[in-house]
Short mmCIF file of N, CA, C and O in Angstrom, two decimals:
data_model
loop_
_atom_site.label_atom_id
_atom_site.label_comp_id
_atom_site.label_asym_id
_atom_site.label_seq_id
_atom_site.Cartn_x
_atom_site.Cartn_y
_atom_site.Cartn_z
N MET A 160 16.40 13.73 5.59
CA MET A 160 14.97 12.81 4.77
C MET A 160 14.28 13.83 5.34
O MET A 160 14.01 13.91 6.67
N GLU A 161 12.97 14.02 4.60
CA GLU A 161 12.09 14.18 5.01
C GLU A 161 11.04 13.44 5.22
O GLU A 161 10.37 12.46 4.47
N LEU A 162 10.13 13.23 6.76
CA LEU A 162 9.35 12.31 6.61
C LEU A 162 7.82 13.21 6.73
O LEU A 162 7.68 14.03 7.08
N THR A 163 6.72 12.05 6.31
CA THR A 163 5.23 12.68 6.22
C THR A 163 4.47 12.79 7.71
O THR A 163 5.41 12.16 8.55
N PRO A 164 3.59 13.77 8.18
CA PRO A 164 3.54 13.74 8.77
C PRO A 164 2.49 12.18 9.61
O PRO A 164 3.10 11.44 10.50
N GLN A 165 1.93 11.53 8.67
CA GLN A 165 1.91 10.10 8.77
C GLN A 165 3.07 9.07 8.93
O GLN A 165 3.06 8.41 9.91
N GLU A 166 4.27 9.25 8.35
CA GLU A 166 5.34 8.51 8.94
C GLU A 166 5.74 8.88 10.16
O GLU A 166 6.22 7.87 11.21
N LEU A 167 5.78 10.05 10.64
CA LEU A 167 6.26 10.54 12.09
C LEU A 167 5.04 9.94 13.20
O LEU A 167 6.09 9.39 14.03
N HIS A 168 3.86 9.70 12.42
CA HIS A 168 3.08 9.13 13.83
C HIS A 168 3.36 7.57 13.94
O HIS A 168 3.22 7.22 15.05
N ILE A 169 3.29 6.80 12.80
CA ILE A 169 4.18 5.57 12.70
C ILE A 169 5.35 5.46 13.72
O ILE A 169 5.53 4.46 14.08
N LEU A 170 6.17 6.54 13.57
CA LEU A 170 7.50 6.06 14.34
C LEU A 170 7.44 6.28 15.86
O LEU A 170 7.81 5.99 16.80
N ASP A 171 5.97 7.18 15.70
CA ASP A 171 5.74 7.78 17.48
C ASP A 171 4.89 6.67 18.47
O ASP A 171 5.33 6.33 19.30
N VAL A 172 4.22 5.90 17.52
CA VAL A 172 3.53 4.42 17.70
C VAL A 172 5.00 3.80 17.91
O VAL A 172 4.78 2.84 18.89
N TYR A 173 5.70 3.76 17.34
CA TYR A 173 6.42 2.65 17.47
C TYR A 173 7.64 2.67 18.45
O TYR A 173 7.34 1.83 19.35
N GLU A 174 8.20 4.14 18.57
CA GLU A 174 9.00 4.64 19.95
C GLU A 174 8.07 4.18 21.47
O GLU A 174 8.62 3.91 22.19
N SER A 175 6.78 4.48 21.28
CA SER A 175 5.99 4.02 22.18
C SER A 175 6.28 5.30 23.52
O SER A 175 7.01 6.38 23.10
N GLU A 176 5.45 4.74 24.55
CA GLU A 176 5.48 5.83 25.93
C GLU A 176 7.13 5.97 26.31
O GLU A 176 7.09 6.75 26.87
N GLU A 177 7.94 5.14 26.17
CA GLU A 177 9.26 5.17 26.78
C GLU A 177 9.79 6.55 25.96
O GLU A 177 11.01 7.04 26.49
N TYR A 178 10.08 6.84 25.04
CA TYR A 178 10.16 7.93 24.29
C TYR A 178 9.24 8.99 23.81
O TYR A 178 8.21 9.03 23.87
N TYR A 179 10.05 10.52 24.15
CA TYR A 179 9.42 11.28 23.23
C TYR A 179 9.98 12.28 22.19
O TYR A 179 11.42 12.02 21.95
N ARG A 180 9.25 12.28 21.17
CA ARG A 180 10.08 13.29 20.17
C ARG A 180 10.57 14.22 20.18
O ARG A 180 9.74 15.21 20.66
N GLU A 181 11.50 14.94 19.88
CA GLU A 181 12.23 16.30 20.24
C GLU A 181 13.12 16.61 19.01
O GLU A 181 13.34 16.03 18.14
N ARG A 182 12.79 18.21 18.52
CA ARG A 182 13.19 19.00 17.27
C ARG A 182 14.51 19.36 17.77
O ARG A 182 14.57 20.05 18.91
N VAL A 183 15.64 18.95 16.66
CA VAL A 183 17.02 19.78 17.30
C VAL A 183 17.66 20.36 16.31
O VAL A 183 17.07 19.92 15.13
N SER A 184 18.35 20.47 16.48
CA SER A 184 19.34 21.38 15.21
C SER A 184 20.55 21.16 15.24
O SER A 184 21.65 21.64 15.72
N PRO A 185 21.30 19.87 14.87
CA PRO A 185 23.05 19.31 15.27
C PRO A 185 23.57 19.81 13.89
O PRO A 185 23.24 20.55 12.51
N GLU A 186 24.79 20.64 14.12
CA GLU A 186 25.25 21.01 13.34
C GLU A 186 26.60 20.09 12.79
O GLU A 186 27.39 19.11 13.21
N LEU A 187 26.87 20.23 11.71
CA LEU A 187 27.29 19.90 10.52
C LEU A 187 28.88 20.01 10.27
O LEU A 187 29.27 20.96 10.84
N GLU A 188 29.59 18.96 9.76
CA GLU A 188 30.91 18.79 9.51
C GLU A 188 31.39 20.41 9.03
O GLU A 188 32.43 20.94 9.80
N ASP A 189 30.89 21.06 8.25
CA ASP A 189 30.75 22.45 7.52
C ASP A 189 30.25 23.62 8.48
O ASP A 189 30.39 24.75 8.03
N GLY A 190 29.75 23.17 9.69
CA GLY A 190 29.26 24.23 10.53
C GLY A 190 27.72 24.59 10.13
O GLY A 190 27.21 25.25 11.22
N THR A 191 27.25 24.04 8.82
CA THR A 191 25.45 24.18 8.99
C THR A 191 25.11 23.61 10.36
O THR A 191 25.29 22.46 10.56
N THR A 192 23.68 23.72 10.09
CA THR A 192 22.97 23.38 11.49
C THR A 192 21.63 22.54 9.91
O THR A 192 21.29 23.38 9.34
N VAL A 193 21.14 21.62 10.66
CA VAL A 193 20.19 21.39 10.01
C VAL A 193 18.41 21.11 11.19
O VAL A 193 19.28 20.03 12.11
N PRO A 194 17.56 20.70 10.78
CA PRO A 194 16.50 20.61 11.63
C PRO A 194 16.62 18.65 11.70
O PRO A 194 16.90 18.26 10.47
N ALA A 195 16.17 18.18 13.00
CA ALA A 195 16.17 16.95 12.63
C ALA A 195 15.04 16.20 14.07
O ALA A 195 15.35 17.31 15.06
N ASP A 196 14.83 15.46 13.80
CA ASP A 196 13.74 14.98 14.85
C ASP A 196 14.32 13.25 15.55
O ASP A 196 14.95 13.11 14.95
N VAL A 197 14.69 13.67 17.00
CA VAL A 197 14.81 12.69 17.46
C VAL A 197 14.49 12.24 18.98
O VAL A 197 13.35 12.80 19.23
N TYR A 198 14.35 10.87 19.10
CA TYR A 198 13.54 10.07 19.76
C TYR A 198 14.80 10.03 21.56
O TYR A 198 15.75 9.75 21.59
N VAL A 199 13.88 10.74 22.17
CA VAL A 199 14.84 10.84 23.79
C VAL A 199 14.03 9.78 24.69
O VAL A 199 12.94 9.94 24.99
N TRP A 200 14.80 8.89 25.57
CA TRP A 200 14.00 8.07 26.62
C TRP A 200 13.89 9.07 27.59
O TRP A 200 14.47 9.83 28.42
N ARG A 201 12.63 8.64 28.02
CA ARG A 201 12.12 9.46 29.10
C ARG A 201 12.73 9.12 30.34
O ARG A 201 12.95 7.78 30.71
N ASP A 202 12.91 9.86 31.71
CA ASP A 202 13.37 9.93 32.45
C ASP A 202 12.83 8.78 33.58
O ASP A 202 13.24 8.06 33.96
N GLU A 203 11.32 8.65 33.24
CA GLU A 203 10.36 7.75 34.33
C GLU A 203 11.25 6.44 33.89
O GLU A 203 10.46 5.42 34.60
N TYR A 204 11.39 5.98 32.78
CA TYR A 204 11.81 4.69 32.19
C TYR A 204 13.19 4.39 32.99
O TYR A 204 13.62 3.17 31.84
N ARG A 205 13.86 5.44 33.00
CA ARG A 205 15.67 5.09 33.39
C ARG A 205 16.04 3.79 33.91
O ARG A 205 16.64 3.24 33.44
N ASP A 206 15.02 3.19 34.90
CA ASP A 206 15.38 1.82 34.89
C ASP A 206 15.39 0.90 34.30
O ASP A 206 15.84 -0.48 34.88
N GLN A 207 14.91 1.16 33.31
CA GLN A 207 14.49 -0.34 32.54
C GLN A 207 15.90 -0.28 30.87
O GLN A 207 16.12 -0.71 30.47
N LEU A 208 16.31 0.89 31.46
CA LEU A 208 17.70 1.07 30.66
C LEU A 208 18.48 0.27 30.70
O LEU A 208 18.77 -0.40 32.39
N LEU A 209 19.62 -0.42 29.76
CA LEU A 209 20.79 -1.84 30.04
C LEU A 209 21.90 -1.17 29.97
O LEU A 209 22.60 -1.14 28.73
N LEU A 210 22.32 -0.25 30.94
CA LEU A 210 23.65 0.41 31.19
C LEU A 210 25.02 -0.45 31.25
O LEU A 210 25.83 0.18 31.37
N ASP A 211 24.37 -1.65 31.68
CA ASP A 211 25.97 -2.36 32.06
C ASP A 211 25.94 -3.37 30.85
O ASP A 211 27.08 -3.46 31.02
N GLN A 212 25.49 -2.97 29.62
CA GLN A 212 26.22 -3.53 28.28
C GLN A 212 26.95 -2.62 27.85
O GLN A 212 26.91 -1.26 27.85
N CYS A 213 27.37 -3.26 27.04
CA CYS A 213 28.40 -2.50 26.22
C CYS A 213 27.96 -1.87 25.03
O CYS A 213 26.97 -1.78 24.67
N ASP A 214 28.96 -0.70 24.26
CA ASP A 214 28.11 0.21 23.86
C ASP A 214 27.25 -0.59 22.50
O ASP A 214 27.85 -1.73 21.90
N TRP A 215 26.56 0.07 21.66
CA TRP A 215 25.74 -0.45 20.55
C TRP A 215 26.88 -0.92 19.31
O TRP A 215 27.47 0.92 19.23
N ASP A 216 26.92 -1.84 18.62
CA ASP A 216 27.65 -1.49 17.55
C ASP A 216 27.03 -1.70 16.26
O ASP A 216 26.48 -3.12 16.55
N TYR A 217 26.94 -1.20 15.32
CA TYR A 217 26.28 -1.28 14.21
C TYR A 217 26.86 -2.13 13.38
O TYR A 217 25.76 -3.47 12.89
N GLN A 218 27.99 -3.04 12.84
CA GLN A 218 28.33 -4.31 12.00
C GLN A 218 27.77 -5.16 13.16
O GLN A 218 27.08 -6.64 12.49
N ALA A 219 27.77 -5.70 14.56
CA ALA A 219 27.34 -6.80 15.22
C ALA A 219 25.73 -6.57 15.35
O ALA A 219 25.24 -7.35 15.15
N PHE A 220 25.12 -5.44 15.22
CA PHE A 220 23.61 -5.66 15.11
C PHE A 220 23.31 -6.45 13.81
O PHE A 220 22.37 -6.74 13.60
N VAL A 221 23.99 -5.46 12.62
CA VAL A 221 23.63 -6.37 11.36
C VAL A 221 23.94 -7.40 11.12
O VAL A 221 22.83 -8.59 10.59
N ALA A 222 25.05 -7.82 11.72
CA ALA A 222 24.97 -9.70 11.76
C ALA A 222 24.47 -10.25 12.33
O ALA A 222 24.15 -11.56 12.02
N GLU A 223 23.80 -9.85 13.92
CA GLU A 223 23.12 -10.79 15.08
C GLU A 223 21.62 -10.36 14.96
O GLU A 223 20.75 -11.06 15.30
N HIS A 224 21.63 -9.33 14.64
CA HIS A 224 19.68 -9.07 15.08
C HIS A 224 19.15 -8.16 13.90
O HIS A 224 17.98 -8.37 13.74
N LEU A 225 19.57 -7.99 12.84
CA LEU A 225 18.71 -7.31 11.64
C LEU A 225 17.79 -7.79 11.17
O LEU A 225 16.55 -7.61 11.31
N ALA A 226 17.94 -9.29 10.67
CA ALA A 226 16.89 -10.27 10.22
C ALA A 226 15.66 -10.18 11.23
O ALA A 226 14.41 -9.72 10.44
N ASP A 227 15.80 -10.86 12.78
CA ASP A 227 14.88 -10.56 13.61
C ASP A 227 14.33 -9.19 13.30
O ASP A 227 13.16 -9.23 13.83
N TYR A 228 15.33 -7.88 13.59
CA TYR A 228 14.30 -6.78 13.71
C TYR A 228 13.58 -6.36 12.19
O TYR A 228 12.43 -5.59 12.79
N LEU A 229 13.95 -7.24 11.08
CA LEU A 229 13.37 -6.60 10.25
C LEU A 229 11.90 -7.38 10.01
O LEU A 229 10.42 -6.82 9.96
N ILE A 230 11.40 -8.44 10.64
CA ILE A 230 10.68 -9.58 10.78
C ILE A 230 10.15 -8.74 11.96
O ILE A 230 8.65 -8.35 11.37
N MET A 231 10.28 -8.43 13.01
CA MET A 231 9.63 -8.01 14.22
C MET A 231 8.92 -6.37 13.74
O MET A 231 7.75 -5.90 14.01
N THR A 232 9.44 -5.11 12.44
CA THR A 232 9.22 -4.05 12.36
C THR A 232 7.92 -4.59 11.13
O THR A 232 6.73 -3.71 10.94
N LYS A 233 8.15 -5.76 10.28
CA LYS A 233 7.23 -5.80 9.56
C LYS A 233 5.77 -6.18 10.21
O LYS A 233 4.81 -5.73 9.71
N GLU A 234 6.16 -6.72 11.24
CA GLU A 234 5.07 -7.61 11.84
C GLU A 234 4.23 -6.04 12.74
O GLU A 234 2.95 -6.02 12.72
N PHE A 235 4.76 -5.35 13.19
CA PHE A 235 4.29 -4.21 13.67
C PHE A 235 3.58 -3.62 13.12
O PHE A 235 2.71 -3.00 13.09
N MET A 236 3.58 -3.42 11.83
CA MET A 236 3.73 -2.47 10.84
C MET A 236 1.69 -3.42 10.31
O MET A 236 0.81 -2.84 10.13
N GLU A 237 1.83 -4.41 10.19
CA GLU A 237 1.16 -5.20 9.45
C GLU A 237 -0.07 -5.35 11.16
O GLU A 237 -1.34 -4.95 10.62
N GLU A 238 0.15 -5.12 12.07
CA GLU A 238 -0.64 -4.82 13.35
C GLU A 238 -1.20 -3.94 13.51
O GLU A 238 -2.45 -3.44 13.66
N CYS A 239 -0.69 -2.84 13.68
CA CYS A 239 -0.76 -1.67 13.92
C CYS A 239 -0.91 -0.40 12.82
O CYS A 239 -2.24 0.17 12.41
N PHE A 240 -0.65 -1.14 11.64
CA PHE A 240 -1.18 0.16 10.40
C PHE A 240 -1.64 -0.84 9.49
O PHE A 240 -0.47 -0.44 8.47
N PRO A 241 -2.29 -2.16 8.95
CA PRO A 241 -2.33 -2.90 8.17
C PRO A 241 -2.91 -1.68 6.81
O PRO A 241 -1.96 -2.42 5.95
N ASP A 242 -3.32 -0.66 6.66
CA ASP A 242 -3.55 -0.20 5.53
C ASP A 242 -2.47 0.42 4.70
O ASP A 242 -2.02 0.26 3.97
N GLN A 243 -1.57 1.09 5.77
CA GLN A 243 -0.61 2.14 5.70
C GLN A 243 0.89 1.09 5.17
O GLN A 243 1.60 1.20 4.13
N GLN A 244 0.74 -0.27 5.63
CA GLN A 244 1.76 -1.16 5.40
C GLN A 244 1.88 -1.84 4.02
O GLN A 244 2.24 -2.03 3.29
N GLN A 245 0.30 -2.09 3.61
CA GLN A 245 0.17 -2.84 2.47
C GLN A 245 0.46 -1.52 1.37
O GLN A 245 0.79 -1.65 0.12
N GLN A 246 0.08 0.04 1.48
CA GLN A 246 0.38 1.10 0.14
C GLN A 246 1.67 1.08 0.45
O GLN A 246 2.32 1.16 -0.69
N GLN A 247 2.81 0.72 1.26
CA GLN A 247 4.19 1.20 1.74
C GLN A 247 4.45 0.02 0.61
O GLN A 247 5.28 0.53 -0.31
N TYR A 248 4.36 -1.09 1.22
CA TYR A 248 4.68 -2.49 0.21
C TYR A 248 4.25 -1.88 -1.20
O TYR A 248 5.67 -2.27 -2.13
N GLN A 249 2.99 -1.70 -1.53
CA GLN A 249 3.11 -1.16 -3.11
C GLN A 249 3.72 -0.02 -3.63
O GLN A 249 4.62 -0.37 -5.08
N GLN A 250 3.88 0.64 -2.74
CA GLN A 250 5.07 1.99 -3.58
C GLN A 250 6.50 0.92 -3.82
O GLN A 250 7.67 1.73 -4.97
N TYR A 251 6.81 0.70 -2.42
CA TYR A 251 7.96 0.18 -2.81
C TYR A 251 8.36 -0.97 -3.85
O TYR A 251 9.34 -0.10 -4.97
N GLN A 252 7.32 -1.32 -4.11
CA GLN A 252 7.32 -2.50 -5.52
C GLN A 252 7.24 -1.66 -6.74
O GLN A 252 8.33 -2.11 -7.57
N GLN A 253 6.68 -0.70 -6.61
CA GLN A 253 6.34 0.29 -7.93
C GLN A 253 7.84 0.91 -8.37
O GLN A 253 8.18 0.83 -9.32
N GLN A 254 8.41 1.36 -7.04
CA GLN A 254 9.68 2.08 -7.18
C GLN A 254 10.91 1.11 -7.60
O GLN A 254 11.63 1.22 -8.55
N ALA A 255 10.66 -0.21 -7.31
CA ALA A 255 11.73 -0.87 -7.68
C ALA A 255 11.83 -1.50 -9.43
O ALA A 255 12.51 -1.48 -9.51
N GLN A 256 10.12 -2.06 -9.90
CA GLN A 256 10.05 -1.80 -10.79
C GLN A 256 10.19 -0.52 -11.95
O GLN A 256 11.21 -1.04 -13.01
N GLN A 257 10.61 0.48 -11.78
CA GLN A 257 10.81 1.78 -12.52
C GLN A 257 12.52 2.00 -12.26
O GLN A 257 13.10 2.22 -13.09
N GLN A 258 13.26 1.02 -11.20
CA GLN A 258 14.39 1.14 -11.48
C GLN A 258 15.30 0.30 -11.99
O GLN A 258 16.61 0.13 -12.66
N HIS A 259 14.74 -0.74 -12.56
CA HIS A 259 15.02 -2.14 -13.46
C HIS A 259 14.13 -2.12 -14.84
O HIS A 259 13.92 -1.49 -15.05
#
């Protein structure tokens, strides 16, 4: 997935100071590599990690937290990037209308 510089900036702001973005080249099953950006937890915030909790589970997240997470990210966009949020919403609406 290719992100625009503006989209990467939004992610940088969202991830905040606890993370830094790093370019990596993961290897796929067929042996090829692809460039990717990942967010890495900064060592100086290590004491904030919840290491005593069980491993993250996608299905549990969807069932228990997704609705609240989507509300939180929508509020983040409205607060930090109101112009971009409205533009993206309009783009998604147009794409949805074209698909139907």
